[in-house]
Short mmCIF file of C-alpha atoms in Angstrom, two decimals:
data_model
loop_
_atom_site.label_atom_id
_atom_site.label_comp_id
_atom_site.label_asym_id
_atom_site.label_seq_id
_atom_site.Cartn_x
_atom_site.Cartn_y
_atom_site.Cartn_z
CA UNK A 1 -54.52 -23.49 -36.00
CA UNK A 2 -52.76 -23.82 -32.59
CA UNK A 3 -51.89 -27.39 -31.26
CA UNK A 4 -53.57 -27.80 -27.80
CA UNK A 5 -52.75 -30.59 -25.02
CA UNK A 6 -55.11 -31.55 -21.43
CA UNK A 7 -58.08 -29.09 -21.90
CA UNK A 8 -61.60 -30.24 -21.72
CA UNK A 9 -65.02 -29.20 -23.88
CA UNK A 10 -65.66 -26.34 -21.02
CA UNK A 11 -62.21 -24.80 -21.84
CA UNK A 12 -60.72 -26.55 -18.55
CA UNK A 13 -58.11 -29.00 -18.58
CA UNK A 14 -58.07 -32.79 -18.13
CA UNK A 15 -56.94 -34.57 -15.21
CA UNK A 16 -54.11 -36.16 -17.26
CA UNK A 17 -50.29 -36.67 -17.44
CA UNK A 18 -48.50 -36.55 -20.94
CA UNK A 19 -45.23 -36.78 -22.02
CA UNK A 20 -42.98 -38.01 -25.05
CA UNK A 21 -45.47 -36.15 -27.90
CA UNK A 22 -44.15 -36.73 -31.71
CA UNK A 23 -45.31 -35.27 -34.55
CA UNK A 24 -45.00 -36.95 -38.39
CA UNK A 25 -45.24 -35.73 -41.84
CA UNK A 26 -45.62 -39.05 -43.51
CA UNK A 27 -47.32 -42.52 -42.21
CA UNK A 28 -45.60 -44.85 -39.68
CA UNK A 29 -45.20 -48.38 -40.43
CA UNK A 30 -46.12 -50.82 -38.02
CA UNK A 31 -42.44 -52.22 -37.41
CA UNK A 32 -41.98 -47.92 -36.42
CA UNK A 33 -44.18 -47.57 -34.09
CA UNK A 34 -43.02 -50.72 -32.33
CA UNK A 35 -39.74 -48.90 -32.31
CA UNK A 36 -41.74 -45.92 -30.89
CA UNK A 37 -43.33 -48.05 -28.61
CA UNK A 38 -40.20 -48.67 -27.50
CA UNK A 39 -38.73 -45.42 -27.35
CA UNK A 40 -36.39 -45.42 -30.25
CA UNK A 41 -35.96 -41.77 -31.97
CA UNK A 42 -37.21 -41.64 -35.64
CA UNK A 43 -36.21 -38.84 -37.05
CA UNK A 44 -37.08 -39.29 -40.66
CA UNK A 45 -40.30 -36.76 -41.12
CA UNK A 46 -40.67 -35.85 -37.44
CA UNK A 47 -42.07 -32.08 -37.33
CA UNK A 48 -42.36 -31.80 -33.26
CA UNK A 49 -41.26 -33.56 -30.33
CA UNK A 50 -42.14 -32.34 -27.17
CA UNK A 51 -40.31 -34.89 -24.33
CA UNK A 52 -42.83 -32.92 -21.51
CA UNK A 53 -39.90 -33.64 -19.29
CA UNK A 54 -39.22 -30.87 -17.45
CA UNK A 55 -40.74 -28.46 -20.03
CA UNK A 56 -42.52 -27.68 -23.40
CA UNK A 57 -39.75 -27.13 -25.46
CA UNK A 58 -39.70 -29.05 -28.99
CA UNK A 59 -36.62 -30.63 -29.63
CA UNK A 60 -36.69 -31.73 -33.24
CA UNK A 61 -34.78 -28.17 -34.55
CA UNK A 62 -38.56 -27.16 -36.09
CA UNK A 63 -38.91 -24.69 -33.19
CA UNK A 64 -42.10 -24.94 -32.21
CA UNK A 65 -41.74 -24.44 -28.38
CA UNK A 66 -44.46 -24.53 -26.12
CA UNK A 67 -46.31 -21.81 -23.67
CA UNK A 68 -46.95 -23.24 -20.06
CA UNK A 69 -49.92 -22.22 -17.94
CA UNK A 70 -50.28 -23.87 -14.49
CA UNK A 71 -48.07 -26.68 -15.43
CA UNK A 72 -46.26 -28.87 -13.44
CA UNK A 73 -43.75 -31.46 -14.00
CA UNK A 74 -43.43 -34.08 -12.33
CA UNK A 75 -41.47 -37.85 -13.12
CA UNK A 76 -40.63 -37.12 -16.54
CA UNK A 77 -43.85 -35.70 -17.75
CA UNK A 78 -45.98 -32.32 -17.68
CA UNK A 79 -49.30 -33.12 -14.96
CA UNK A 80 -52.31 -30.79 -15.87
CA UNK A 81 -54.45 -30.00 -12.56
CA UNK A 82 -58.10 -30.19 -14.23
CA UNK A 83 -58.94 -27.12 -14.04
CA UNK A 84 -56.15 -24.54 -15.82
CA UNK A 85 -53.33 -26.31 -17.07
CA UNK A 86 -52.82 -25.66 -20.96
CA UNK A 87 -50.17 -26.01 -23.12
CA UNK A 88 -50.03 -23.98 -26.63
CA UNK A 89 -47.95 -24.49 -29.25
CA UNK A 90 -48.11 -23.54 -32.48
CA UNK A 91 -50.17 -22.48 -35.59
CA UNK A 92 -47.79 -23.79 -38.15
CA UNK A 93 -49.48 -25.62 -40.73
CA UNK A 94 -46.99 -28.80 -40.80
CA UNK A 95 -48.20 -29.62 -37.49
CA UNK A 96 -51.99 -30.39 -39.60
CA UNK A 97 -52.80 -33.83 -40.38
CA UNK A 98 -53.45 -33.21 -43.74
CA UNK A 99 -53.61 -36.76 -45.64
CA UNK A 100 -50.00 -37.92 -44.75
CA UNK A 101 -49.80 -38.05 -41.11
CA UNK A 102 -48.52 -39.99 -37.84
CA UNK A 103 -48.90 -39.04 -33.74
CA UNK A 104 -47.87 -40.60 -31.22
CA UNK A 105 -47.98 -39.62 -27.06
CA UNK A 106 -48.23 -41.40 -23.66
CA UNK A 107 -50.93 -40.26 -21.73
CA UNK A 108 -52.02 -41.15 -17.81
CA UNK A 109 -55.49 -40.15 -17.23
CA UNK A 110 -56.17 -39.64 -12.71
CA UNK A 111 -60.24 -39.16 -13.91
CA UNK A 112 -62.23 -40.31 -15.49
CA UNK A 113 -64.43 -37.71 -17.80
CA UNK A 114 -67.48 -36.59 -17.12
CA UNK A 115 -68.49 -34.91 -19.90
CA UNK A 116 -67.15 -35.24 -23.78
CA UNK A 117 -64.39 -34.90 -25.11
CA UNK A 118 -61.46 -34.64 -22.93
CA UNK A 119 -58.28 -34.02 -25.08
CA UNK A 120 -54.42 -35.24 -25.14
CA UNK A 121 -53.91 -33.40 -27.72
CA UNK A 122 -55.60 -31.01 -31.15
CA UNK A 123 -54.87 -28.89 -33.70
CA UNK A 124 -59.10 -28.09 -33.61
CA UNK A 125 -61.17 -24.99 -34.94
CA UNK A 126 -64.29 -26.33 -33.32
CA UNK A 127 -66.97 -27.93 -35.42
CA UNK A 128 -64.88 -26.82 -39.20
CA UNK A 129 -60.95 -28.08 -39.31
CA UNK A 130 -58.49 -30.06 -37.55
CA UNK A 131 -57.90 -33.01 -35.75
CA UNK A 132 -57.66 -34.38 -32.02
CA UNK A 133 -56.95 -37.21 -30.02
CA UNK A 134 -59.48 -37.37 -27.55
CA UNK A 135 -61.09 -39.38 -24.51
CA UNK A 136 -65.12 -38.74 -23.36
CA UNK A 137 -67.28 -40.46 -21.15
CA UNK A 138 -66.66 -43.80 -22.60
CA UNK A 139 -63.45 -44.21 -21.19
CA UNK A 140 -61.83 -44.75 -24.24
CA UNK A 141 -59.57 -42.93 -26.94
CA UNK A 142 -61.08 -41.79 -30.12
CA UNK A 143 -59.12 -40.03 -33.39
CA UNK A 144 -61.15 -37.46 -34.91
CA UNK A 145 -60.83 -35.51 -38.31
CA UNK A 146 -62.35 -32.81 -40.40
CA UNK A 147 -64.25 -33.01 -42.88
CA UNK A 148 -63.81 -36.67 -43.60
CA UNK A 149 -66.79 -39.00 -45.13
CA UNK A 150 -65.78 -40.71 -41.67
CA UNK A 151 -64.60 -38.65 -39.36
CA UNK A 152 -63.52 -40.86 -36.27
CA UNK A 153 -61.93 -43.94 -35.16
CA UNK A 154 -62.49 -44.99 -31.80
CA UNK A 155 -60.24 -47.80 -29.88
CA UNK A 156 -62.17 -50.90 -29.02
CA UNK A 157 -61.85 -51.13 -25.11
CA UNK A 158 -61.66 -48.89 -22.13
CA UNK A 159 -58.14 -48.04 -20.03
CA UNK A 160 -57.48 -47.89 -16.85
CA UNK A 161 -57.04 -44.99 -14.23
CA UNK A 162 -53.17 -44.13 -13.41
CA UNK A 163 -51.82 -46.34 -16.22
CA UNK A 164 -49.51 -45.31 -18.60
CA UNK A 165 -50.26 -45.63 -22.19
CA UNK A 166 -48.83 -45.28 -25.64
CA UNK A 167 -51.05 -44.21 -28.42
CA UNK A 168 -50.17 -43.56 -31.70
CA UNK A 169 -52.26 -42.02 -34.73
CA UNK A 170 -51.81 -42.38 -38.22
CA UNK A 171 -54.07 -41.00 -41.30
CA UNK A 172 -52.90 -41.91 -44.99
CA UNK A 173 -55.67 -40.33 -47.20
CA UNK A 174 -57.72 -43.24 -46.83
CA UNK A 175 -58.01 -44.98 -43.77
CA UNK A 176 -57.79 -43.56 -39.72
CA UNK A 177 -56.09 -45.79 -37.45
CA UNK A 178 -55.25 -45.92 -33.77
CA UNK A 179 -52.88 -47.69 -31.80
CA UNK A 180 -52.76 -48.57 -28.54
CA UNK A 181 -49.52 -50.08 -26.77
CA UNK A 182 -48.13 -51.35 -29.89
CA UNK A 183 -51.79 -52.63 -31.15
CA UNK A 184 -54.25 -51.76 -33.68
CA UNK A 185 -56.97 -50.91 -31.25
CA UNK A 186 -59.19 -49.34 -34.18
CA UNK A 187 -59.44 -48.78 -38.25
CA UNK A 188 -61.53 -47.00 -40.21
CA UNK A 189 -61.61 -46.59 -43.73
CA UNK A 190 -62.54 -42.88 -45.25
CA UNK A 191 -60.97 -40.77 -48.11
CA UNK A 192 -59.96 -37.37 -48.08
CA UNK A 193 -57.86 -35.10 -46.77
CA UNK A 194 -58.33 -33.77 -42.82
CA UNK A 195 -59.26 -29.84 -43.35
CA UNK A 196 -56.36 -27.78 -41.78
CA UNK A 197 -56.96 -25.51 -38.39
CA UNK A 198 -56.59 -22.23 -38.01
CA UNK A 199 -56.27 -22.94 -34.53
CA UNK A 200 -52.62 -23.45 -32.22
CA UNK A 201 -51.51 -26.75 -31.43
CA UNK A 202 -52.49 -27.45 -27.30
CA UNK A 203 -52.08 -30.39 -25.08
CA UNK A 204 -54.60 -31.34 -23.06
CA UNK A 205 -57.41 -28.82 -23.88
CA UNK A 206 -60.84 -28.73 -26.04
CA UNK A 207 -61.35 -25.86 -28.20
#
């Protein structure tokens, strides 16, 4: 599957900034993603990193570059206009969550949603395989998987409009957990393994 960032359930994108997006093969301890929280490089296991700076190339030597349409950047990270933006990736299969697997992205939402499922980022073949990181009209973050017994983990409070955030995913065959800002902001214990995508890897979009 492709990897999509900042499109919405209508095939539009969100009204949402992103930048610094990492990509793990293995399960971040807690004292890592403090170090990601504080923007130390890990390299050991990293598949993708997409800075978002000034464009969608991945810098880890993996090669999986991104394809702009109607991006901008702006202050270190790529700003999605709500309506077109889109950033595709890749269909590689490393960049699945399989059962050994860590994200982790800063995200700055402008709006609010207004319907479901408002994406920072998927790997997603709608309604059969994949995974996303995704916002709705709960105002919060949720971290979703196919075809686990359980397939989401939602954080346990709202954010804020035009605030900077850090969240971080993990999956380890047996339990979901997100992070926000350096805190366990949700668990959820289900076995399995989270069914692959034939679909690219996109920021910001819902497929």
């Amino acid at each position: 599957g492709w990897l999509y960032i900042g499109e919405n359930w209508t095939g539009s994108s969100s009204n949402i900034r992103v930048k610094k997006f990492r990509i793990y093969n293995r399960v971040l301890n807690p004292s890592e993603i403090s170090a990601l929280y504080n923007e130390v490089d890990l390299a050991s296991g990293l598949v993708a990193h997409y800075p978002l700076a000034t464009n969608s190339l991945d810098i880890s030597g993996n090669g999986y570059n991104g394809t702009d349409t109607a991006i901008t950047y702006s202050s270190g990270s790529a700003v999605f206009n709500g309506s077109t933006s889109l950033i595709n990736t890749s269909t590689a299969t490393a960049l699945d969550a399989g059962n050994s697997f860590t994200a982790s992205v800063w995200v700055n939402m402008s709006a609010y949603p207004i319907i479901n499922a408002v994406n920072a980022m998927s790997k997603l073949t709608l309604w059969s395989q994949g995974w996303m990181l995704y916002t709705d009209n709960s105002n919060k973050y949720s971290f979703f998987g196919y075809w686990l017994p359980t397939t989401l983990v939602t954080e346990a409070n709202t954010y804020s409009l035009s605030t900077w955030y850090n969240y971080v995913i993990t999956y380890d065959g047996a339990t979901l957990k997100i992070y926000r800002d350096n805190v366990l902001v949700g668990s959820q214990a289900s076995v399995g393994t989270i069914t692959p995508s034939a679909t690219d890897f996109k920021f910001g979009f819902y497929n």
